[in-house]
Each structure stands twice: as C-alpha cells, then as structure tokens.
Amino acid sequence: MVENPDRYTKNPKGDEQPEQVQWPSQTDFAPPPAPAACPACGQVTSGELSCQFCGQALFLPKGLPLSTIGLRFGGYLLEGVLFVFTAGIGWLIWALFLFPQGQTPAKQLLQMRVVHIGEQHTARFWRMFLREFIAKPVIAILATATFFILYLWLFWDRNRQELWDKLASTLVVSDRQGLLRPPPRPDSAQ
Ligand SMILES: [Zn+2]
C-alpha cells in the first residue's frame, strides 16, 4: 500500500488549517476561594462575612469586629431606658439624626454601628429606617408567636445577625475608633 506523500506536506504550507478551537479561559475554572487569613488576628478563617475567631468583619478595615452578644443585649436594655427617659419622642428625634451614621442612641453611646453588607459600608438613613421601623416590628410580631425565641437568633448565627439584620442585610460592629463615621456632608458645611 503506497501512501500519497503530499498528505504530509500539505499542512505545513497552511493549506488545511485545522479549525480553531476555543478553549475555556483559565478563569472559567477558577478554584473556590481559598481560606484566607483574617486581617485582624491572622488566623486562617473560613468565615465569609466575619472571622470565627476574633469576629472581625472581613469586608471592613481592621479594627471593626462584630459587636459581642453582651453588647447587643446591653444595647437593647439601654435603648429601652433611653426611650423611657426621653418620653419616646426624644429618642425618636435623636435616632433620626443618627440614622445617617448607622446608629441609634444606644449604639452611639456604646460605640456600635450598623453596616450594610451589600455596600460594605455604614448603613445609611433609609437602611436604618427599614431595619428599625419595618424589619424589627415584623420580627417582633413573629417573635410573640414563638415565645420570643426569635430574639435569641444571634446566639446561633455565624455573623451574630438578628432576623431584622437578615431582612435589612446588615451586621452590627463595634466601631470604637469611629472608622466608619461618614464624613460630614459637603452641603452641611455651608
Ligand atoms: Zn480574626
């Protein structure tokens, strides 16, 4: 059997280029994110939003850990005291002034701040309004039907979220250095 010698010399001349195959790019096969070191404590954390060792919020600068459960419940208590001592209306006005900074009166005194997970920054006025005046009452209604067990949600939540935090997509962090205090609005200086 004699083979045609041309068969082997054709391709190098470019007469019959094989069809270009589109290989998937490297990024299509990107591996799942490797466990990263926490910027605050240096431990390898598997948390997505917060470090399971020191509580640092992983999408925020170093020095912004989740508020402890003790501080959260202390905040509820203090909020109630402030509400009573200001006849409610004082607390309300105070709160509305603080909402643009992601705080309520008790959170301001306890140096806590609400952050919006999506924006990875301080919750602003309408986020706070949603959290305090819509999400909280909804959860309160549900909680009365469950013997208030829903209020304990942050005990077993990985990111110490209450259910109203889930609804408003927020975390509560301790901001002792004021790292997340929004800069004054340019128009308010005039
Ligand atoms: Zn950590």
Short mmCIF file of N, CA and C and ligand atoms in Angstrom, two decimals:
data_model
loop_
_atom_site.label_atom_id
_atom_site.label_comp_id
_atom_site.label_asym_id
_atom_site.label_seq_id
_atom_site.Cartn_x
_atom_site.Cartn_y
_atom_site.Cartn_z
N MET A 1 0.85 -1.19 0.00
CA MET A 1 0.00 0.00 0.00
C MET A 1 0.89 1.25 0.00
N VAL A 2 0.69 2.08 -0.99
CA VAL A 2 1.52 3.29 -1.13
C VAL A 2 0.71 4.51 -0.70
N GLU A 3 1.31 5.29 0.19
CA GLU A 3 0.58 6.49 0.65
C GLU A 3 0.98 7.70 -0.16
N ASN A 4 0.13 8.56 -0.30
CA ASN A 4 0.41 9.80 -1.03
C ASN A 4 1.31 10.69 -0.17
N PRO A 5 2.54 10.97 -0.62
CA PRO A 5 3.46 11.78 0.18
C PRO A 5 2.94 13.20 0.41
N ASP A 6 2.10 13.70 -0.49
CA ASP A 6 1.54 15.05 -0.34
C ASP A 6 0.76 15.21 0.95
N ARG A 7 0.23 14.12 1.38
CA ARG A 7 -0.63 14.14 2.56
C ARG A 7 0.08 14.76 3.77
N TYR A 8 1.40 14.56 3.82
CA TYR A 8 2.14 15.06 4.98
C TYR A 8 2.77 16.42 4.75
N THR A 9 2.74 16.87 3.53
CA THR A 9 3.39 18.16 3.24
C THR A 9 2.38 19.29 3.08
N LYS A 10 1.15 18.95 3.08
CA LYS A 10 0.13 19.97 2.83
C LYS A 10 -0.01 20.95 3.99
N ASN A 11 -0.17 20.40 5.18
CA ASN A 11 -0.47 21.25 6.32
C ASN A 11 0.57 22.31 6.64
N PRO A 12 1.88 21.94 6.61
CA PRO A 12 2.88 22.98 6.90
C PRO A 12 2.78 24.17 5.98
N LYS A 13 2.25 24.00 4.80
CA LYS A 13 2.12 25.13 3.87
C LYS A 13 0.90 25.99 4.22
N GLY A 14 0.06 25.48 5.12
CA GLY A 14 -1.09 26.27 5.53
C GLY A 14 -2.30 26.07 4.67
N ASP A 15 -2.31 25.04 3.89
CA ASP A 15 -3.46 24.82 3.01
C ASP A 15 -4.69 24.36 3.79
N GLU A 16 -4.45 23.54 4.76
CA GLU A 16 -5.59 22.99 5.51
C GLU A 16 -5.38 23.26 7.00
N GLN A 17 -5.69 24.46 7.39
CA GLN A 17 -5.55 24.79 8.82
C GLN A 17 -6.67 24.11 9.61
N PRO A 18 -6.31 23.45 10.67
CA PRO A 18 -7.37 22.86 11.50
C PRO A 18 -8.25 23.97 12.11
N GLU A 19 -9.46 23.64 12.33
CA GLU A 19 -10.42 24.61 12.88
C GLU A 19 -9.94 25.09 14.26
N GLN A 20 -10.02 26.38 14.45
CA GLN A 20 -9.59 26.93 15.74
C GLN A 20 -10.57 26.51 16.84
N VAL A 21 -10.03 25.94 17.88
CA VAL A 21 -10.88 25.52 19.00
C VAL A 21 -10.80 26.58 20.09
N GLN A 22 -11.96 27.00 20.56
CA GLN A 22 -11.99 27.96 21.67
C GLN A 22 -11.90 27.22 23.00
N TRP A 23 -10.71 27.27 23.57
CA TRP A 23 -10.57 26.62 24.87
C TRP A 23 -11.14 27.52 25.95
N PRO A 24 -11.76 26.93 26.95
CA PRO A 24 -12.25 27.76 28.06
C PRO A 24 -11.07 28.50 28.69
N SER A 25 -11.30 29.74 29.06
CA SER A 25 -10.20 30.51 29.65
C SER A 25 -9.94 30.00 31.07
N GLN A 26 -8.81 30.43 31.59
CA GLN A 26 -8.39 29.99 32.92
C GLN A 26 -9.45 30.34 33.97
N THR A 27 -10.08 31.52 33.76
CA THR A 27 -10.99 31.98 34.81
C THR A 27 -12.26 31.13 34.90
N ASP A 28 -12.59 30.42 33.80
CA ASP A 28 -13.78 29.56 33.86
C ASP A 28 -13.59 28.42 34.85
N PHE A 29 -12.32 28.11 35.11
CA PHE A 29 -12.03 27.01 36.04
C PHE A 29 -11.48 27.51 37.36
N ALA A 30 -11.81 28.77 37.70
CA ALA A 30 -11.28 29.34 38.93
C ALA A 30 -11.65 28.45 40.11
N PRO A 31 -10.68 28.11 40.93
CA PRO A 31 -10.97 27.25 42.08
C PRO A 31 -11.79 28.02 43.10
N PRO A 32 -12.49 27.32 43.98
CA PRO A 32 -13.23 28.03 45.05
C PRO A 32 -12.24 28.85 45.87
N PRO A 33 -12.70 30.00 46.41
CA PRO A 33 -11.77 30.86 47.15
C PRO A 33 -11.08 30.10 48.27
N ALA A 34 -9.77 30.23 48.31
CA ALA A 34 -9.02 29.53 49.34
C ALA A 34 -9.27 30.19 50.68
N PRO A 35 -9.18 29.44 51.78
CA PRO A 35 -9.33 30.07 53.09
C PRO A 35 -8.32 31.18 53.24
N ALA A 36 -8.79 32.32 53.72
CA ALA A 36 -7.93 33.49 53.81
C ALA A 36 -7.58 33.77 55.26
N ALA A 37 -6.47 34.47 55.43
CA ALA A 37 -6.07 34.86 56.78
C ALA A 37 -6.85 36.10 57.19
N CYS A 38 -7.33 36.08 58.42
CA CYS A 38 -8.07 37.25 58.94
C CYS A 38 -7.10 38.42 59.09
N PRO A 39 -7.47 39.61 58.60
CA PRO A 39 -6.56 40.76 58.70
C PRO A 39 -6.34 41.21 60.15
N ALA A 40 -7.26 40.83 61.03
CA ALA A 40 -7.14 41.30 62.41
C ALA A 40 -6.33 40.34 63.28
N CYS A 41 -6.66 39.04 63.24
CA CYS A 41 -6.00 38.10 64.15
C CYS A 41 -5.01 37.20 63.43
N GLY A 42 -5.03 37.18 62.09
CA GLY A 42 -4.06 36.39 61.34
C GLY A 42 -4.41 34.92 61.20
N GLN A 43 -5.45 34.47 61.88
CA GLN A 43 -5.84 33.06 61.79
C GLN A 43 -6.50 32.81 60.43
N VAL A 44 -6.35 31.57 59.96
CA VAL A 44 -6.99 31.22 58.70
C VAL A 44 -8.48 31.04 58.98
N THR A 45 -9.28 31.90 58.38
CA THR A 45 -10.71 31.89 58.68
C THR A 45 -11.50 31.30 57.53
N SER A 46 -12.55 30.59 57.86
CA SER A 46 -13.45 30.06 56.83
C SER A 46 -14.72 30.88 56.75
N GLY A 47 -14.78 31.94 57.55
CA GLY A 47 -15.98 32.79 57.54
C GLY A 47 -16.06 33.57 56.24
N GLU A 48 -17.29 33.85 55.82
CA GLU A 48 -17.47 34.65 54.60
C GLU A 48 -17.62 36.13 54.94
N LEU A 49 -18.34 36.41 56.02
CA LEU A 49 -18.57 37.80 56.39
C LEU A 49 -17.74 38.21 57.59
N SER A 50 -17.50 37.26 58.48
CA SER A 50 -16.76 37.61 59.70
C SER A 50 -15.85 36.46 60.10
N CYS A 51 -14.78 36.81 60.81
CA CYS A 51 -13.81 35.82 61.28
C CYS A 51 -14.41 35.06 62.47
N GLN A 52 -14.34 33.74 62.42
CA GLN A 52 -14.95 32.97 63.51
C GLN A 52 -14.10 33.00 64.78
N PHE A 53 -12.88 33.54 64.68
CA PHE A 53 -12.01 33.57 65.86
C PHE A 53 -12.12 34.90 66.61
N CYS A 54 -11.99 36.01 65.89
CA CYS A 54 -11.98 37.31 66.57
C CYS A 54 -13.19 38.16 66.22
N GLY A 55 -14.02 37.70 65.26
CA GLY A 55 -15.23 38.45 64.94
C GLY A 55 -15.03 39.58 63.95
N GLN A 56 -13.79 39.82 63.53
CA GLN A 56 -13.54 40.91 62.55
C GLN A 56 -14.46 40.74 61.34
N ALA A 57 -15.12 41.84 60.96
CA ALA A 57 -15.91 41.83 59.73
C ALA A 57 -14.92 41.82 58.57
N LEU A 58 -14.96 40.77 57.75
CA LEU A 58 -13.89 40.54 56.77
C LEU A 58 -13.92 41.51 55.60
N PHE A 59 -15.06 42.18 55.38
CA PHE A 59 -15.12 43.11 54.26
C PHE A 59 -14.86 44.55 54.71
N LEU A 60 -14.48 44.71 55.97
CA LEU A 60 -14.23 46.05 56.51
C LEU A 60 -12.78 46.17 56.96
N PRO A 61 -12.29 47.41 57.14
CA PRO A 61 -10.91 47.58 57.61
C PRO A 61 -10.70 46.92 58.97
N LYS A 62 -9.45 46.63 59.24
CA LYS A 62 -9.06 46.03 60.51
C LYS A 62 -9.52 46.90 61.68
N GLY A 63 -9.99 46.27 62.73
CA GLY A 63 -10.41 47.03 63.90
C GLY A 63 -11.91 47.21 63.98
N LEU A 64 -12.65 46.42 63.19
CA LEU A 64 -14.12 46.51 63.20
C LEU A 64 -14.71 45.12 63.40
N PRO A 65 -14.67 44.62 64.65
CA PRO A 65 -15.25 43.31 64.93
C PRO A 65 -16.77 43.39 65.12
N LEU A 66 -17.44 42.27 64.94
CA LEU A 66 -18.86 42.20 65.27
C LEU A 66 -19.01 42.55 66.74
N SER A 67 -20.08 43.25 67.07
CA SER A 67 -20.35 43.53 68.49
C SER A 67 -20.66 42.21 69.20
N THR A 68 -20.22 42.12 70.44
CA THR A 68 -20.46 40.89 71.20
C THR A 68 -21.95 40.76 71.53
N ILE A 69 -22.34 39.55 71.86
CA ILE A 69 -23.74 39.30 72.24
C ILE A 69 -24.09 40.12 73.49
N GLY A 70 -23.14 40.22 74.43
CA GLY A 70 -23.38 41.01 75.65
C GLY A 70 -23.66 42.46 75.32
N LEU A 71 -22.90 43.00 74.38
CA LEU A 71 -23.08 44.39 73.99
C LEU A 71 -24.41 44.58 73.26
N ARG A 72 -24.77 43.61 72.45
CA ARG A 72 -26.04 43.71 71.72
C ARG A 72 -27.22 43.77 72.69
N PHE A 73 -27.21 42.85 73.67
CA PHE A 73 -28.32 42.83 74.62
C PHE A 73 -28.25 44.03 75.57
N GLY A 74 -27.02 44.46 75.91
CA GLY A 74 -26.86 45.69 76.68
C GLY A 74 -27.47 46.87 75.93
N GLY A 75 -27.29 46.84 74.62
CA GLY A 75 -27.85 47.89 73.77
C GLY A 75 -29.37 47.91 73.81
N TYR A 76 -29.98 46.72 73.77
CA TYR A 76 -31.46 46.66 73.81
C TYR A 76 -31.96 47.28 75.11
N LEU A 77 -31.25 46.94 76.20
CA LEU A 77 -31.64 47.42 77.52
C LEU A 77 -31.50 48.94 77.59
N LEU A 78 -30.33 49.42 77.14
CA LEU A 78 -30.07 50.86 77.17
C LEU A 78 -31.05 51.62 76.28
N GLU A 79 -31.36 51.03 75.13
CA GLU A 79 -32.32 51.66 74.21
C GLU A 79 -33.66 51.86 74.93
N GLY A 80 -34.08 50.84 75.65
CA GLY A 80 -35.36 50.91 76.38
C GLY A 80 -35.33 51.99 77.45
N VAL A 81 -34.20 52.06 78.18
CA VAL A 81 -34.06 53.08 79.24
C VAL A 81 -34.10 54.48 78.63
N LEU A 82 -33.34 54.66 77.54
CA LEU A 82 -33.30 55.98 76.88
C LEU A 82 -34.67 56.36 76.36
N PHE A 83 -35.37 55.38 75.82
CA PHE A 83 -36.70 55.63 75.27
C PHE A 83 -37.63 56.15 76.36
N VAL A 84 -37.60 55.49 77.51
CA VAL A 84 -38.48 55.87 78.61
C VAL A 84 -38.10 57.26 79.15
N PHE A 85 -36.81 57.49 79.34
CA PHE A 85 -36.35 58.74 79.95
C PHE A 85 -36.49 59.94 79.03
N THR A 86 -36.67 59.70 77.73
CA THR A 86 -36.86 60.82 76.81
C THR A 86 -38.31 60.87 76.33
N ALA A 87 -39.17 60.14 77.03
CA ALA A 87 -40.60 60.09 76.70
C ALA A 87 -40.84 59.62 75.26
N GLY A 88 -39.92 58.85 74.73
CA GLY A 88 -40.12 58.29 73.40
C GLY A 88 -39.78 59.26 72.30
N ILE A 89 -40.34 60.45 72.38
CA ILE A 89 -40.16 61.43 71.29
C ILE A 89 -38.71 61.90 71.21
N GLY A 90 -38.08 62.06 72.38
CA GLY A 90 -36.67 62.46 72.39
C GLY A 90 -35.81 61.41 71.73
N TRP A 91 -36.10 60.15 72.07
CA TRP A 91 -35.35 59.05 71.46
C TRP A 91 -35.54 59.05 69.95
N LEU A 92 -36.78 59.28 69.54
CA LEU A 92 -37.10 59.24 68.11
C LEU A 92 -36.32 60.30 67.33
N ILE A 93 -36.34 61.53 67.85
CA ILE A 93 -35.64 62.62 67.16
C ILE A 93 -34.13 62.34 67.14
N TRP A 94 -33.62 61.90 68.28
CA TRP A 94 -32.20 61.55 68.40
C TRP A 94 -31.85 60.46 67.37
N ALA A 95 -32.71 59.44 67.30
CA ALA A 95 -32.46 58.33 66.38
C ALA A 95 -32.44 58.79 64.92
N LEU A 96 -33.39 59.65 64.57
CA LEU A 96 -33.46 60.10 63.17
C LEU A 96 -32.20 60.89 62.78
N PHE A 97 -31.63 61.62 63.77
CA PHE A 97 -30.38 62.32 63.50
C PHE A 97 -29.21 61.36 63.34
N LEU A 98 -29.30 60.22 64.02
CA LEU A 98 -28.18 59.27 64.00
C LEU A 98 -28.26 58.27 62.85
N PHE A 99 -29.44 58.07 62.30
CA PHE A 99 -29.59 57.06 61.24
C PHE A 99 -28.56 57.21 60.10
N PRO A 100 -28.26 58.45 59.65
CA PRO A 100 -27.28 58.56 58.56
C PRO A 100 -25.89 58.05 58.93
N GLN A 101 -25.64 57.89 60.24
CA GLN A 101 -24.34 57.35 60.68
C GLN A 101 -24.43 55.88 61.02
N GLY A 102 -25.55 55.25 60.70
CA GLY A 102 -25.71 53.83 61.02
C GLY A 102 -25.83 53.56 62.50
N GLN A 103 -26.42 54.50 63.23
CA GLN A 103 -26.53 54.32 64.68
C GLN A 103 -27.91 54.64 65.21
N THR A 104 -28.16 54.15 66.41
CA THR A 104 -29.32 54.55 67.20
C THR A 104 -28.74 55.17 68.48
N PRO A 105 -29.55 55.79 69.33
CA PRO A 105 -28.99 56.40 70.54
C PRO A 105 -28.13 55.44 71.37
N ALA A 106 -28.62 54.24 71.64
CA ALA A 106 -27.82 53.31 72.45
C ALA A 106 -26.55 52.90 71.72
N LYS A 107 -26.66 52.71 70.41
CA LYS A 107 -25.46 52.32 69.65
C LYS A 107 -24.42 53.43 69.65
N GLN A 108 -24.87 54.69 69.64
CA GLN A 108 -23.91 55.78 69.69
C GLN A 108 -23.16 55.75 71.03
N LEU A 109 -23.91 55.56 72.12
CA LEU A 109 -23.27 55.56 73.43
C LEU A 109 -22.35 54.35 73.60
N LEU A 110 -22.70 53.24 72.96
CA LEU A 110 -21.90 52.01 73.11
C LEU A 110 -20.90 51.83 71.97
N GLN A 111 -20.76 52.85 71.13
CA GLN A 111 -19.80 52.84 70.01
C GLN A 111 -20.01 51.65 69.08
N MET A 112 -21.26 51.40 68.78
CA MET A 112 -21.60 50.34 67.83
C MET A 112 -22.13 51.00 66.56
N ARG A 113 -22.04 50.25 65.46
CA ARG A 113 -22.51 50.81 64.21
C ARG A 113 -23.10 49.70 63.33
N VAL A 114 -24.13 50.05 62.61
CA VAL A 114 -24.76 49.11 61.68
C VAL A 114 -24.10 49.29 60.31
N VAL A 115 -23.69 48.16 59.70
CA VAL A 115 -23.12 48.24 58.36
C VAL A 115 -24.00 47.46 57.38
N HIS A 116 -24.06 47.99 56.16
CA HIS A 116 -24.82 47.32 55.11
C HIS A 116 -23.89 46.36 54.38
N ILE A 117 -24.27 45.09 54.34
CA ILE A 117 -23.39 44.07 53.77
C ILE A 117 -23.15 44.33 52.29
N GLY A 118 -24.21 44.68 51.55
CA GLY A 118 -24.08 44.89 50.11
C GLY A 118 -23.13 46.02 49.76
N GLU A 119 -23.26 47.12 50.46
CA GLU A 119 -22.40 48.28 50.17
C GLU A 119 -21.07 48.19 50.89
N GLN A 120 -20.97 47.25 51.82
CA GLN A 120 -19.75 47.06 52.62
C GLN A 120 -19.36 48.36 53.30
N HIS A 121 -20.35 49.06 53.79
CA HIS A 121 -20.08 50.33 54.47
C HIS A 121 -21.22 50.65 55.43
N THR A 122 -21.06 51.78 56.10
CA THR A 122 -22.04 52.21 57.08
C THR A 122 -23.45 52.24 56.49
N ALA A 123 -24.40 51.69 57.22
CA ALA A 123 -25.79 51.76 56.78
C ALA A 123 -26.23 53.21 56.79
N ARG A 124 -27.03 53.59 55.79
CA ARG A 124 -27.48 54.98 55.73
C ARG A 124 -28.93 55.10 56.19
N PHE A 125 -29.46 56.32 56.02
CA PHE A 125 -30.75 56.64 56.65
C PHE A 125 -31.84 55.62 56.34
N TRP A 126 -32.11 55.35 55.06
CA TRP A 126 -33.26 54.50 54.73
C TRP A 126 -33.02 53.05 55.09
N ARG A 127 -31.77 52.61 55.08
CA ARG A 127 -31.44 51.25 55.52
C ARG A 127 -31.76 51.12 57.01
N MET A 128 -31.38 52.16 57.79
CA MET A 128 -31.66 52.16 59.21
C MET A 128 -33.16 52.25 59.47
N PHE A 129 -33.82 53.07 58.69
CA PHE A 129 -35.28 53.21 58.82
C PHE A 129 -35.95 51.86 58.59
N LEU A 130 -35.53 51.17 57.53
CA LEU A 130 -36.07 49.84 57.23
C LEU A 130 -35.80 48.87 58.38
N ARG A 131 -34.57 48.92 58.89
CA ARG A 131 -34.17 47.99 59.95
C ARG A 131 -34.95 48.24 61.25
N GLU A 132 -35.03 49.50 61.65
CA GLU A 132 -35.62 49.83 62.95
C GLU A 132 -37.14 49.85 62.93
N PHE A 133 -37.71 50.37 61.87
CA PHE A 133 -39.15 50.64 61.90
C PHE A 133 -39.99 49.68 61.05
N ILE A 134 -39.37 48.86 60.24
CA ILE A 134 -40.13 47.89 59.47
C ILE A 134 -39.71 46.46 59.84
N ALA A 135 -38.41 46.16 59.71
CA ALA A 135 -37.95 44.80 59.98
C ALA A 135 -38.15 44.41 61.45
N LYS A 136 -37.81 45.31 62.37
CA LYS A 136 -37.94 44.98 63.79
C LYS A 136 -39.38 44.71 64.21
N PRO A 137 -40.33 45.59 63.83
CA PRO A 137 -41.73 45.28 64.19
C PRO A 137 -42.23 43.97 63.58
N VAL A 138 -41.81 43.67 62.35
CA VAL A 138 -42.25 42.42 61.72
C VAL A 138 -41.74 41.23 62.54
N ILE A 139 -40.45 41.28 62.92
CA ILE A 139 -39.88 40.18 63.70
C ILE A 139 -40.53 40.13 65.09
N ALA A 140 -40.85 41.31 65.64
CA ALA A 140 -41.48 41.34 66.96
C ALA A 140 -42.83 40.61 66.93
N ILE A 141 -43.57 40.81 65.85
CA ILE A 141 -44.87 40.14 65.73
C ILE A 141 -44.66 38.62 65.63
N LEU A 142 -43.69 38.22 64.81
CA LEU A 142 -43.40 36.79 64.68
C LEU A 142 -42.88 36.22 66.00
N ALA A 143 -42.10 37.03 66.72
CA ALA A 143 -41.48 36.55 67.95
C ALA A 143 -42.52 36.25 69.02
N THR A 144 -43.58 37.05 69.06
CA THR A 144 -44.60 36.81 70.10
C THR A 144 -45.24 35.44 69.90
N ALA A 145 -45.23 34.96 68.66
CA ALA A 145 -45.82 33.64 68.39
C ALA A 145 -44.85 32.51 68.70
N THR A 146 -43.60 32.86 69.01
CA THR A 146 -42.60 31.81 69.25
C THR A 146 -41.96 31.98 70.63
N PHE A 147 -42.72 32.55 71.56
CA PHE A 147 -42.22 32.77 72.92
C PHE A 147 -40.89 33.54 72.91
N PHE A 148 -40.75 34.44 71.96
CA PHE A 148 -39.60 35.34 71.89
C PHE A 148 -38.28 34.64 71.63
N ILE A 149 -38.35 33.38 71.21
CA ILE A 149 -37.10 32.67 70.88
C ILE A 149 -36.39 33.34 69.71
N LEU A 150 -37.15 33.97 68.81
CA LEU A 150 -36.54 34.60 67.63
C LEU A 150 -35.57 35.71 68.02
N TYR A 151 -35.81 36.31 69.21
CA TYR A 151 -34.89 37.37 69.66
C TYR A 151 -33.51 36.83 69.99
N LEU A 152 -33.42 35.52 70.15
CA LEU A 152 -32.13 34.92 70.52
C LEU A 152 -31.35 34.45 69.30
N TRP A 153 -31.85 34.83 68.11
CA TRP A 153 -31.27 34.31 66.86
C TRP A 153 -29.75 34.52 66.81
N LEU A 154 -29.27 35.66 67.31
CA LEU A 154 -27.84 35.96 67.17
C LEU A 154 -26.96 34.99 67.95
N PHE A 155 -27.55 34.23 68.87
CA PHE A 155 -26.75 33.26 69.63
C PHE A 155 -26.20 32.15 68.72
N TRP A 156 -26.98 31.77 67.71
CA TRP A 156 -26.51 30.66 66.86
C TRP A 156 -26.18 31.13 65.44
N ASP A 157 -26.26 32.43 65.21
CA ASP A 157 -25.94 32.93 63.88
C ASP A 157 -24.42 33.15 63.76
N ARG A 158 -23.86 32.72 62.61
CA ARG A 158 -22.41 32.82 62.40
C ARG A 158 -21.92 34.25 62.44
N ASN A 159 -22.78 35.17 62.03
CA ASN A 159 -22.36 36.58 61.96
C ASN A 159 -23.11 37.43 62.98
N ARG A 160 -23.61 36.78 64.01
CA ARG A 160 -24.36 37.45 65.09
C ARG A 160 -25.42 38.38 64.52
N GLN A 161 -26.13 37.88 63.55
CA GLN A 161 -27.24 38.65 62.99
C GLN A 161 -28.52 38.30 63.72
N GLU A 162 -29.33 39.31 63.98
CA GLU A 162 -30.70 39.08 64.38
C GLU A 162 -31.51 38.94 63.09
N LEU A 163 -32.75 38.50 63.21
CA LEU A 163 -33.52 38.29 61.98
C LEU A 163 -33.78 39.61 61.25
N TRP A 164 -33.88 40.72 62.03
CA TRP A 164 -34.08 42.01 61.33
C TRP A 164 -32.79 42.41 60.61
N ASP A 165 -31.63 41.91 61.08
CA ASP A 165 -30.39 42.14 60.32
C ASP A 165 -30.44 41.38 58.99
N LYS A 166 -31.03 40.18 59.04
CA LYS A 166 -31.15 39.40 57.80
C LYS A 166 -32.06 40.15 56.81
N LEU A 167 -33.18 40.65 57.32
CA LEU A 167 -34.13 41.35 56.44
C LEU A 167 -33.50 42.62 55.86
N ALA A 168 -32.73 43.32 56.67
CA ALA A 168 -32.15 44.60 56.21
C ALA A 168 -30.75 44.41 55.63
N SER A 169 -30.25 43.15 55.63
CA SER A 169 -28.91 42.86 55.11
C SER A 169 -27.84 43.69 55.82
N THR A 170 -27.84 43.58 57.15
CA THR A 170 -26.91 44.38 57.95
C THR A 170 -26.14 43.52 58.95
N LEU A 171 -25.01 44.04 59.39
CA LEU A 171 -24.24 43.50 60.51
C LEU A 171 -24.06 44.63 61.52
N VAL A 172 -23.85 44.25 62.79
CA VAL A 172 -23.57 45.27 63.80
C VAL A 172 -22.12 45.09 64.27
N VAL A 173 -21.33 46.15 64.12
CA VAL A 173 -19.93 46.07 64.51
C VAL A 173 -19.64 47.08 65.61
N SER A 174 -18.56 46.83 66.34
CA SER A 174 -18.08 47.79 67.32
C SER A 174 -17.07 48.68 66.64
N ASP A 175 -17.36 49.98 66.64
CA ASP A 175 -16.51 50.94 65.92
C ASP A 175 -15.96 51.93 66.93
N ARG A 176 -15.05 51.48 67.76
CA ARG A 176 -14.55 52.31 68.87
C ARG A 176 -13.71 53.48 68.38
N GLN A 177 -13.10 53.33 67.20
CA GLN A 177 -12.24 54.41 66.70
C GLN A 177 -12.98 55.32 65.71
N GLY A 178 -14.27 55.05 65.53
CA GLY A 178 -15.02 55.89 64.59
C GLY A 178 -14.56 55.73 63.15
N LEU A 179 -14.06 54.53 62.80
CA LEU A 179 -13.54 54.31 61.44
C LEU A 179 -14.63 54.43 60.38
N LEU A 180 -15.86 54.12 60.77
CA LEU A 180 -16.95 54.10 59.79
C LEU A 180 -17.85 55.32 59.91
N ARG A 181 -17.40 56.33 60.64
CA ARG A 181 -18.22 57.53 60.74
C ARG A 181 -18.21 58.22 59.39
N PRO A 182 -19.38 58.44 58.81
CA PRO A 182 -19.39 59.07 57.48
C PRO A 182 -18.84 60.48 57.58
N PRO A 183 -18.14 60.94 56.54
CA PRO A 183 -17.65 62.33 56.56
C PRO A 183 -18.84 63.28 56.53
N PRO A 184 -18.68 64.50 57.08
CA PRO A 184 -19.80 65.44 57.04
C PRO A 184 -20.18 65.75 55.61
N ARG A 185 -21.47 65.88 55.37
CA ARG A 185 -21.93 66.16 54.00
C ARG A 185 -21.43 67.52 53.56
N PRO A 186 -20.96 67.63 52.33
CA PRO A 186 -20.40 68.90 51.87
C PRO A 186 -21.37 70.07 52.02
N ASP A 187 -22.67 69.82 51.81
CA ASP A 187 -23.62 70.94 51.85
C ASP A 187 -23.92 71.39 53.28
N SER A 188 -23.60 70.53 54.27
CA SER A 188 -23.92 70.90 55.65
C SER A 188 -22.89 71.88 56.20
N ALA A 189 -21.77 72.06 55.50
CA ALA A 189 -20.74 72.98 55.97
C ALA A 189 -21.09 74.43 55.64
N GLN A 190 -22.05 74.61 54.75
CA GLN A 190 -22.35 75.97 54.32
C GLN A 190 -23.41 76.61 55.21
ZN ZN B 1 -9.82 37.11 63.14
#
